[in-house]
Short mmCIF file of C-alpha atoms in Angstrom, two decimals:
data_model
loop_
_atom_site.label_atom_id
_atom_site.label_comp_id
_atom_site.label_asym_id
_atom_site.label_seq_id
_atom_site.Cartn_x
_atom_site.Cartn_y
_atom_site.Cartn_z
CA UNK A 135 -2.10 36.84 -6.43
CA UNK A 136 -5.20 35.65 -7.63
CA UNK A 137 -7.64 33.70 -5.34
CA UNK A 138 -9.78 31.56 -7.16
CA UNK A 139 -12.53 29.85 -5.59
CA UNK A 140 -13.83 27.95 -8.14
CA UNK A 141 -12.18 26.57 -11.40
CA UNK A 142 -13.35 27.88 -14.90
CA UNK A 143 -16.46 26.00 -16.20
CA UNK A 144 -17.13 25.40 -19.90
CA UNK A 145 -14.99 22.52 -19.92
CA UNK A 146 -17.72 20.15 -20.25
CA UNK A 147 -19.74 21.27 -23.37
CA UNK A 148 -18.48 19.24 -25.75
CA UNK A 149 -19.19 14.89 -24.70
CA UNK A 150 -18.36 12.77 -27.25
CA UNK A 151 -18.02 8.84 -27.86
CA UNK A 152 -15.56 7.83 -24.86
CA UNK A 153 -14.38 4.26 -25.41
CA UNK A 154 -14.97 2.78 -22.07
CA UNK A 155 -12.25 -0.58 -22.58
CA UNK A 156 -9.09 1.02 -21.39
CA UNK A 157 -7.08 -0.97 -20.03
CA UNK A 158 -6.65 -0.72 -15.95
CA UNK A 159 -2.64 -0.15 -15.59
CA UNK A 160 -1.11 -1.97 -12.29
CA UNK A 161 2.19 -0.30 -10.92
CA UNK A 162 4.43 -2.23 -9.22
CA UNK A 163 4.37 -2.41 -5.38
CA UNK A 164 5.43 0.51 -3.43
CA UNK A 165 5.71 2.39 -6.74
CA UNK A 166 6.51 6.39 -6.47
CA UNK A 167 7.55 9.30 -8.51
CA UNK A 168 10.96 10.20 -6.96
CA UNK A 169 11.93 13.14 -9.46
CA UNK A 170 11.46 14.19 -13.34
CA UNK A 171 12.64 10.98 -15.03
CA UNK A 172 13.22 8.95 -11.66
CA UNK A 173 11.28 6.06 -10.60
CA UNK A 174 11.09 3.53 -7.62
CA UNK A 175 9.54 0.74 -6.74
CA UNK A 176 9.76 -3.25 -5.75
CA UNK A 177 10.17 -5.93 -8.08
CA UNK A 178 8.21 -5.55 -11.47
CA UNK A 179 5.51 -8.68 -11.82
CA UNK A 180 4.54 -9.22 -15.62
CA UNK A 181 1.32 -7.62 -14.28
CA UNK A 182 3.30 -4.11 -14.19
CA UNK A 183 5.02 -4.72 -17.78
CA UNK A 184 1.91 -2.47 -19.42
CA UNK A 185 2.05 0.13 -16.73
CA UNK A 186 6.13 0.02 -17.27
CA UNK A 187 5.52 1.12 -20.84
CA UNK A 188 3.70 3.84 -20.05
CA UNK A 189 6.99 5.36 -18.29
CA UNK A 190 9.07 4.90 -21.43
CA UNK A 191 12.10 3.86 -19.30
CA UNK A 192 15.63 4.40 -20.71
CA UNK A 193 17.24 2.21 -17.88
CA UNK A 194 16.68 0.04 -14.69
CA UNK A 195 19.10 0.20 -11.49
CA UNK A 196 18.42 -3.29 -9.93
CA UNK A 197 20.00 -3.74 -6.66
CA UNK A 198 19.69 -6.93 -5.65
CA UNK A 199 22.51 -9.63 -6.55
CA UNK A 200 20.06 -12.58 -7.54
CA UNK A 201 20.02 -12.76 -11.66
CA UNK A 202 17.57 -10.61 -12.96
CA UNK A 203 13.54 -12.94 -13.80
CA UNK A 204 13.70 -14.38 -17.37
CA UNK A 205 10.31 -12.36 -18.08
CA UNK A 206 12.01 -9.18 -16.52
CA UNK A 207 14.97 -9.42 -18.98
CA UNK A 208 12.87 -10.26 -21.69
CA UNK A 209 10.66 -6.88 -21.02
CA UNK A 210 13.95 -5.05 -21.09
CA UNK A 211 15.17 -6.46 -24.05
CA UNK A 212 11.94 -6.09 -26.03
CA UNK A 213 12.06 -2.08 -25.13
CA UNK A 214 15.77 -1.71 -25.51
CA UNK A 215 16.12 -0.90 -21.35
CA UNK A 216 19.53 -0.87 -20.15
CA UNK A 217 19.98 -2.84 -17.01
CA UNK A 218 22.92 -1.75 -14.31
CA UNK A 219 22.45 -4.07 -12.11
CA UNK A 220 24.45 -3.37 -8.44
CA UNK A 221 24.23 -6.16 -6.42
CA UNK A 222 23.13 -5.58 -2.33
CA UNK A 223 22.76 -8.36 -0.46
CA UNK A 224 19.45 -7.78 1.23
CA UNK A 225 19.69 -8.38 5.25
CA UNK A 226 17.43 -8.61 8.27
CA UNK A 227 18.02 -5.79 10.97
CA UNK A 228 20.14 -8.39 13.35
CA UNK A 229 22.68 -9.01 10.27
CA UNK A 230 25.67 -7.13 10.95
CA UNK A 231 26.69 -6.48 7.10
CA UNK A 232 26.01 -3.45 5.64
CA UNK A 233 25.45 -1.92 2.49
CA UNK A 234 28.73 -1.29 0.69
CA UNK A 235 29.47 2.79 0.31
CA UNK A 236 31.12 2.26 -3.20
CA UNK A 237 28.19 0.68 -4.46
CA UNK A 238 25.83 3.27 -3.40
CA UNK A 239 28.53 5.78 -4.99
CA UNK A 240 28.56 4.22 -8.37
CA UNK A 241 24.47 3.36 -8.57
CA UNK A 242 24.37 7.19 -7.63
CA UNK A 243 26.39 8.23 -10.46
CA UNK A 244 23.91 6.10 -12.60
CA UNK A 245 20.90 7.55 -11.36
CA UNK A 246 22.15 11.20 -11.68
CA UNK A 247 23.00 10.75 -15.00
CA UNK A 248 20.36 12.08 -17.48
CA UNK A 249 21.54 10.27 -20.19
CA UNK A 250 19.90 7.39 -18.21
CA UNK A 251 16.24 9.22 -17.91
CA UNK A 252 14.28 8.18 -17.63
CA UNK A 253 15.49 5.69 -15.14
CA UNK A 254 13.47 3.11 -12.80
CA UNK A 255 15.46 1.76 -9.57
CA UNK A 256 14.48 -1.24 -7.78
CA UNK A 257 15.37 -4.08 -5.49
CA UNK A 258 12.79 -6.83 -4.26
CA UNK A 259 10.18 -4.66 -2.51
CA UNK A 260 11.66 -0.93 -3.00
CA UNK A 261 11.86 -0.70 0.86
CA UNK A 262 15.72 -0.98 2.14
CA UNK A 263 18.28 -1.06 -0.56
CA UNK A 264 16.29 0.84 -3.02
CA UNK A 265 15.25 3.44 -0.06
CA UNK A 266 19.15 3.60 1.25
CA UNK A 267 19.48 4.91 -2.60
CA UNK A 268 16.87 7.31 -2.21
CA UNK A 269 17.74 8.49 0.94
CA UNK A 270 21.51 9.09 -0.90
CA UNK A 271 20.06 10.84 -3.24
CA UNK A 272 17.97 13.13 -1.47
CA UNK A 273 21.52 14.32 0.75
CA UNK A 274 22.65 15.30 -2.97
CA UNK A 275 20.03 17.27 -3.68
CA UNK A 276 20.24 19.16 0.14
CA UNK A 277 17.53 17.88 1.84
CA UNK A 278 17.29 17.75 5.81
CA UNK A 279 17.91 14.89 7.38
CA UNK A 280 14.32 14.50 8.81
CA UNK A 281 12.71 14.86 5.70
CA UNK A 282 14.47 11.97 4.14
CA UNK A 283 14.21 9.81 7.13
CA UNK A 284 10.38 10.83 6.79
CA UNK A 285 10.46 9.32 3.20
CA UNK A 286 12.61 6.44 3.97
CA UNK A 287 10.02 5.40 6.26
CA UNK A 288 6.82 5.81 4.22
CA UNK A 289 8.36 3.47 1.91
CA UNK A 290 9.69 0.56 4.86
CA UNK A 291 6.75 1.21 6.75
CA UNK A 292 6.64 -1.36 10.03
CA UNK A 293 9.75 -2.91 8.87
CA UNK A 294 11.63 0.13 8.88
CA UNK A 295 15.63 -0.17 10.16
CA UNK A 296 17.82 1.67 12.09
CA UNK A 297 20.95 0.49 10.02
CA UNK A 298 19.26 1.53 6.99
CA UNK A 299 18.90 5.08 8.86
CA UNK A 300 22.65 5.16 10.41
CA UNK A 301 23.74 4.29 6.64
CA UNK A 302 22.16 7.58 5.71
CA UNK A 303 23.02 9.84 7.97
CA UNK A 304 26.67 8.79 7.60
CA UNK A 305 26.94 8.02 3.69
CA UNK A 306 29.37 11.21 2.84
CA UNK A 307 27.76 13.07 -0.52
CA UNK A 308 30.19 15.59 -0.41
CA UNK A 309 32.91 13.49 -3.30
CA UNK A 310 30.41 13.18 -5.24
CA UNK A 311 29.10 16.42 -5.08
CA UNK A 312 32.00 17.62 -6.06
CA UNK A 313 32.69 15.88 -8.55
CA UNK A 314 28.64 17.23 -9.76
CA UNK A 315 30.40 20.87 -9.68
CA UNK A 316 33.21 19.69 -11.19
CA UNK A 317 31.43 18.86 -14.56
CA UNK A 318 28.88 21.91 -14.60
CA UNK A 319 26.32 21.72 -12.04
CA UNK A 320 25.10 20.31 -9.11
CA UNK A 321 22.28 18.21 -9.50
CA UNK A 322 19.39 19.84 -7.53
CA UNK A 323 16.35 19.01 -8.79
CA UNK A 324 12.75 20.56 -9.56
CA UNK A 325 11.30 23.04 -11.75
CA UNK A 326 12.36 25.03 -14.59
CA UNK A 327 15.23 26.28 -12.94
CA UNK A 328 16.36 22.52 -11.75
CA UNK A 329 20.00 21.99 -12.46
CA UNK A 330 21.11 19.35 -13.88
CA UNK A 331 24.20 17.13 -14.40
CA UNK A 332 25.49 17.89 -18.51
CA UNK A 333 28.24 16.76 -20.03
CA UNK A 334 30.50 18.66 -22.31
CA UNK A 335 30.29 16.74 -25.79
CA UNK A 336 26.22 17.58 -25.38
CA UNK A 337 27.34 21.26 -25.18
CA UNK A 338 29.50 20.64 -27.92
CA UNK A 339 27.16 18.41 -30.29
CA UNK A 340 24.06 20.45 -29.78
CA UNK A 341 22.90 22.69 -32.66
CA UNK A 342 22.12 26.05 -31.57
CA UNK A 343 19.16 27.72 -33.26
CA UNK A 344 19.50 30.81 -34.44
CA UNK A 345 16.85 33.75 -35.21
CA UNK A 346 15.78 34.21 -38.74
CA UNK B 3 20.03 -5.07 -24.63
CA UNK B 4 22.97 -3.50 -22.83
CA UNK B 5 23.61 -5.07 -19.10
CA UNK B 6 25.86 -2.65 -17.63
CA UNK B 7 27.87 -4.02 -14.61
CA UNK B 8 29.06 -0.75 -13.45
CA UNK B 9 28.73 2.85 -14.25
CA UNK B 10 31.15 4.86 -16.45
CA UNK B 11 34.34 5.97 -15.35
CA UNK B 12 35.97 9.24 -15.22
CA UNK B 13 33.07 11.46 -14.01
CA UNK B 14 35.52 12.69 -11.06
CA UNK B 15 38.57 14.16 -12.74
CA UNK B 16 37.89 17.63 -12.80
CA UNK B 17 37.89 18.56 -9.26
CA UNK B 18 37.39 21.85 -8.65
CA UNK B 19 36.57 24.77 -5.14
CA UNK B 20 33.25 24.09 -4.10
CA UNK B 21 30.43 25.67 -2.08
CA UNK B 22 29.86 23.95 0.92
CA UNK B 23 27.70 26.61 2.30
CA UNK B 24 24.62 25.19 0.88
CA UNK B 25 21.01 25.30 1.95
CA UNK B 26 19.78 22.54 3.67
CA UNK B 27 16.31 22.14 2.05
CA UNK B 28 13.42 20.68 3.90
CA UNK B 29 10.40 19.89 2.33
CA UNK B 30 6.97 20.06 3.52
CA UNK B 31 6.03 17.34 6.04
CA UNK B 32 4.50 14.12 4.13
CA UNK B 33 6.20 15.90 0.72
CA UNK B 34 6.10 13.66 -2.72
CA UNK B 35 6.18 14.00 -6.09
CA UNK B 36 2.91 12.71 -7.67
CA UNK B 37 3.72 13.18 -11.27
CA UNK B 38 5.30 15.33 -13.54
CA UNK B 39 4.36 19.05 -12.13
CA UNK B 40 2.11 17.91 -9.80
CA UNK B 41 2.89 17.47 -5.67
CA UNK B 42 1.60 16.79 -2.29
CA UNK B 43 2.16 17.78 0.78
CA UNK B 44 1.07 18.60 4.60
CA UNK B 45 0.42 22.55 5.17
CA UNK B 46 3.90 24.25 4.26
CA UNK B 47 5.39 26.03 7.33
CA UNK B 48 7.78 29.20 7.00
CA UNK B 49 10.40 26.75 6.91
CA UNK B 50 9.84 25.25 3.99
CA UNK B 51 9.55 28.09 1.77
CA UNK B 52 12.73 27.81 0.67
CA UNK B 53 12.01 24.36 -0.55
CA UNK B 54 9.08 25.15 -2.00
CA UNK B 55 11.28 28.05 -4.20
CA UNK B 56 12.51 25.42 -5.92
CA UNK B 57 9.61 23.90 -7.08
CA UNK B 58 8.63 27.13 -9.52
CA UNK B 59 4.91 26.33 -8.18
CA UNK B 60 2.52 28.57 -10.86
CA UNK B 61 -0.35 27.22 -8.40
CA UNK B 62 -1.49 25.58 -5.14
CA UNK B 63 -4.73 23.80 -4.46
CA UNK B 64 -5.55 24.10 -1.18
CA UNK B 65 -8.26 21.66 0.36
CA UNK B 66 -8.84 23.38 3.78
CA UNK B 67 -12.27 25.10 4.50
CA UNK B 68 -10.02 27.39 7.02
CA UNK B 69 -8.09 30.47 5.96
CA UNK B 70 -4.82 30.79 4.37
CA UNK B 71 -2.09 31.22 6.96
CA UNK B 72 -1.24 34.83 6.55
CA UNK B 73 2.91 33.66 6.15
CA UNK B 74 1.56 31.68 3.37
CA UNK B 75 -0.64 34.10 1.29
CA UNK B 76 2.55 35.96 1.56
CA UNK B 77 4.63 33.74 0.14
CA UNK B 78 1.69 32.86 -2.78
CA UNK B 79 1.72 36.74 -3.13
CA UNK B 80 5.64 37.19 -3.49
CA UNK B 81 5.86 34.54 -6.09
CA UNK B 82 2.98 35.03 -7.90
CA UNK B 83 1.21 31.30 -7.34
CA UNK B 84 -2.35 31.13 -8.03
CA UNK B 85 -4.44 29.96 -5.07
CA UNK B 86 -7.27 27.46 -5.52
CA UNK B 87 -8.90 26.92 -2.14
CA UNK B 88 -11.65 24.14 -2.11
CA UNK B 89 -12.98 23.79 1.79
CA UNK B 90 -13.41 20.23 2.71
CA UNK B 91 -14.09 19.95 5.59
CA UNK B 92 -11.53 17.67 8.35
CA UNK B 93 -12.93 14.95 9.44
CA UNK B 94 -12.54 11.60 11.96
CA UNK B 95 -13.29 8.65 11.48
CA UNK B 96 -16.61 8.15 13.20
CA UNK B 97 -18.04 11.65 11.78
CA UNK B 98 -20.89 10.81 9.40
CA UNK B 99 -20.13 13.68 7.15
CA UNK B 100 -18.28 12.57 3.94
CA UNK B 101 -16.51 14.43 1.11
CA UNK B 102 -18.61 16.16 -1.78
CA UNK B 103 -18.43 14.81 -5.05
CA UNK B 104 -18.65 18.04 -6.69
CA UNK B 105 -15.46 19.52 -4.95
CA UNK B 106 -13.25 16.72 -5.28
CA UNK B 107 -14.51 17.01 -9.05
CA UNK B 108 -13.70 20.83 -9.15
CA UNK B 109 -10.51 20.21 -7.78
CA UNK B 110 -9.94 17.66 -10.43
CA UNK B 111 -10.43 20.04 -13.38
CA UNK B 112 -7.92 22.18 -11.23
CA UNK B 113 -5.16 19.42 -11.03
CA UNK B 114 -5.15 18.16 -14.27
CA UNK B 115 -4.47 21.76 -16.24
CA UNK B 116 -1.51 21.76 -17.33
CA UNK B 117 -1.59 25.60 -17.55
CA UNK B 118 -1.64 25.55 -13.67
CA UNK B 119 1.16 23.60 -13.40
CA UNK B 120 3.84 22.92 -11.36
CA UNK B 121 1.10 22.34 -8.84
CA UNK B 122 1.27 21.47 -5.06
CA UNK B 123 -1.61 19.91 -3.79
CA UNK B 124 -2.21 20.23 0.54
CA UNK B 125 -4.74 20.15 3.26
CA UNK B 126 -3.32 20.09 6.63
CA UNK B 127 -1.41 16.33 7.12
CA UNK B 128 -1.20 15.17 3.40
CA UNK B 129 -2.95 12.21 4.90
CA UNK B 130 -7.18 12.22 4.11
CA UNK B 131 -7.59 15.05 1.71
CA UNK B 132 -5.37 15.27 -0.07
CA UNK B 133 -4.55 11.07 -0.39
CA UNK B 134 -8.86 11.54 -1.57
CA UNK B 135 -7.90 13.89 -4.35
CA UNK B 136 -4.88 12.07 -5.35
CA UNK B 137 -6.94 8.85 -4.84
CA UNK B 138 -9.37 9.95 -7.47
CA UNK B 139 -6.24 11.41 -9.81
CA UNK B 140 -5.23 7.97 -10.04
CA UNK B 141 -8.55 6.61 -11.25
CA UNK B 142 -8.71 9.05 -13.68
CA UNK B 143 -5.07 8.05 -14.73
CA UNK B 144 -6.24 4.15 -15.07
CA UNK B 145 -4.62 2.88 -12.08
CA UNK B 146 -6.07 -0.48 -10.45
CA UNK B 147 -7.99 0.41 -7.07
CA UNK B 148 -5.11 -1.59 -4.90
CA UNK B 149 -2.53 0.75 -6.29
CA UNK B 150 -4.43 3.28 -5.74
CA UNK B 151 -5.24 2.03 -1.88
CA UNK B 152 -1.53 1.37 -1.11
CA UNK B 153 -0.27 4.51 -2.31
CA UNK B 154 -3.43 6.39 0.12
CA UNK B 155 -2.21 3.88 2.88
CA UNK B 156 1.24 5.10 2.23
CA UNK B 157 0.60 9.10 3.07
CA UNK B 158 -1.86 8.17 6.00
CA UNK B 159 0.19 5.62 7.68
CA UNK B 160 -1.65 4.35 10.48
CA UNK B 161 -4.34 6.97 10.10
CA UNK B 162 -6.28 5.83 7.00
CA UNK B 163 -9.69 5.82 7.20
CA UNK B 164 -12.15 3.14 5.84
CA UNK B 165 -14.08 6.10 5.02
CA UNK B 166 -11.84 7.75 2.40
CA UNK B 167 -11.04 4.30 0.51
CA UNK B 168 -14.52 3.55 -0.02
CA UNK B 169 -14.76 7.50 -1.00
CA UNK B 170 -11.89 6.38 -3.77
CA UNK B 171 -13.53 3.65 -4.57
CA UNK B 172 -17.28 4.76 -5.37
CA UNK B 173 -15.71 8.33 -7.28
CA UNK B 174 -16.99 8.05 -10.39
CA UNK B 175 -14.37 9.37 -12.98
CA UNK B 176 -16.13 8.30 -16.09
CA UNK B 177 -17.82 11.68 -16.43
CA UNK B 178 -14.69 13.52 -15.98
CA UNK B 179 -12.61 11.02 -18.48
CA UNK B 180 -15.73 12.02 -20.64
CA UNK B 181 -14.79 15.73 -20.69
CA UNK B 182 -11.64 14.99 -21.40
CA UNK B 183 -11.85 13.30 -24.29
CA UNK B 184 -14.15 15.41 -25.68
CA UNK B 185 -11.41 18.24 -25.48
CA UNK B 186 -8.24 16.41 -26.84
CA UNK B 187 -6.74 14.02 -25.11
CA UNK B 188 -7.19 11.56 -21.78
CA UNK B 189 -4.72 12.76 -19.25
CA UNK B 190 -2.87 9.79 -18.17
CA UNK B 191 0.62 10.03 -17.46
CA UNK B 192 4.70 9.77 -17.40
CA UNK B 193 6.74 9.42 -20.44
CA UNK B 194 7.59 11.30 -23.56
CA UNK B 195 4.52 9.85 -25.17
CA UNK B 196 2.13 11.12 -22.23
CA UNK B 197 -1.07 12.58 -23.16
CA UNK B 198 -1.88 15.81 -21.78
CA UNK B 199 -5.12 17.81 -21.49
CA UNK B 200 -3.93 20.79 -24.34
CA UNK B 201 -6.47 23.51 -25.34
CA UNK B 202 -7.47 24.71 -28.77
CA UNK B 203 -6.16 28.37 -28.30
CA UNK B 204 -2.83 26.93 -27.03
CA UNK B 205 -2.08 25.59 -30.26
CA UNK B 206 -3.56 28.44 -32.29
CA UNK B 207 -1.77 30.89 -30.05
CA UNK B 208 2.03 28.68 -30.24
CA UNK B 209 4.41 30.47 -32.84
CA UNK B 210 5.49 27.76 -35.46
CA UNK B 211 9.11 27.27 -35.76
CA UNK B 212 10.14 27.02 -39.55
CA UNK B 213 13.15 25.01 -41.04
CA UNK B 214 15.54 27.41 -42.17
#
């Protein structure tokens, strides 16, 4: 192990012309990393459209059931984004629906899908439905219980909900997990090891390079 | 523009035995991704070493003045992560004592190497250090300042301190953008298209692959 106190120095020597006009890039509201290739966030403003190009997106899940802004669909159709759009109601904590467990299943199977990468989820302000996704997401990959509450709630903040939490806790990963095995891997997440959900025609289609 | 109603079908064919004897991973209290190969966290206890595993972490940045916690040099030891420690001192809200430029610069130069990455950034909480060094990573990345404020407001919580935004808000980053330029490239983000910090013997050193 090396302990180093101070970083290496002669980065510095060479200051040239810098132009000073770049542009100041805006994320949308409650806007996190969530994984390599996975975004969240609330509703995209056109003020976010320059920062949104900066993440090169591939596709959007949108859970909300309203139809999608004009100026939102024509920022995906100008960059060729797909749009799955899975429509949850959004509720107040007294309501007594609840999110629906299919839909959460098949957004899932979206989001782990890294033929969809990289992907951007959002609702209206990336607190409930899109943090109920999360949350899902984060049982898939194995995390405790406490830590994803923990994240759930940096994103809700005050307006946190118990449903939301309940939802969780009881949303069953196991089907789809196995049906994650059942293709090649289970999805799991960071780091050069990560493993990751492939399909067999990539397998099939990919070159291999051989040694000269 | 492709709007997709619902996901493909027949991902869940193939079912096959599976594991169930998984890990539960838990992540380090106030855990998050901050961009690609770069985290943040609260101090790592024993019991999150197994999370951490998964991360392939070539480096931590550590922005304590105390020691190391003898479980963690251990674990820094046994996987062969680099240690940068830069002592910054905790602080509450009424103390007059503020954060040094210089280190939070030094760190800085630290973070945005990619030859240290995957890197995990942590003080104690996740909260006031490390939000200042992310804070400033942001700048330096072109975000707006209320971005940048409501993702430090989202790590502290209820602890934020006036004190660290206005720390954000007077860093100066220009000199550091400066440097960076004058290597290659401005480091500023996600996406295939991202511009990274590279360094001259990186490319002089990289084999060439030839066309057969």
């Amino acid at each position: 192990m090396n302990l180093i106190q101070s970083p290496e120095e002669g980065m510095c020597m060479m200051i040239v012309d810098v132009d000073e006009n770049d542009d100041v890039l805006e994320p949308p509201t409650n806007f996190s990393m969530v994984e390599d290739g996975i975004f969240r966030s609330g509703l995209p403003q056109p003020s976010n459209f320059g920062f949104l190009e900066t993440l090169n997106l591939r596709s959007i899940i949108y859970l909300c059931p309203e139809a999608y802004p004009q100026e939102n669909m024509d920022f995906v159709d100008a960059h060729d984004i797909k749009l799955f759009q899975f429509g949850i109601e959004g509720k107040t904590e007294s309501s007594s629906t609840s999110i629906p467990n299919h839909t959460i299943t098949a957004a899932l199977k979206v989001l782990i899908d890294v033929r969809n990468h990289p992907v951007l989820i959002h609702c209206k302000r990336g607190k409930h439905r899109t943090g109920c996704l999360v949350g899902c997401f984060r049982k898939l990959q194995t995390w405790c219980l406490s830590s994803v509450f923990e994240e759930y709630q940096r994103f809700a903040g005050v307006k946190w909900r118990a449903t939301d939490l309940r939802f969780i806790e009881t949303f069953e990963v196991m089907c789809l997990r196995q049906c994650l095995y059942s293709i090649i891997y289970q999805y799991q997440g960071y780091g050069s090891n990560k493993r990751r959900l492939l399909y067999q025609e990539e397998s099939i289609q990919k070159p291999k390079i051989k040694s000269i």
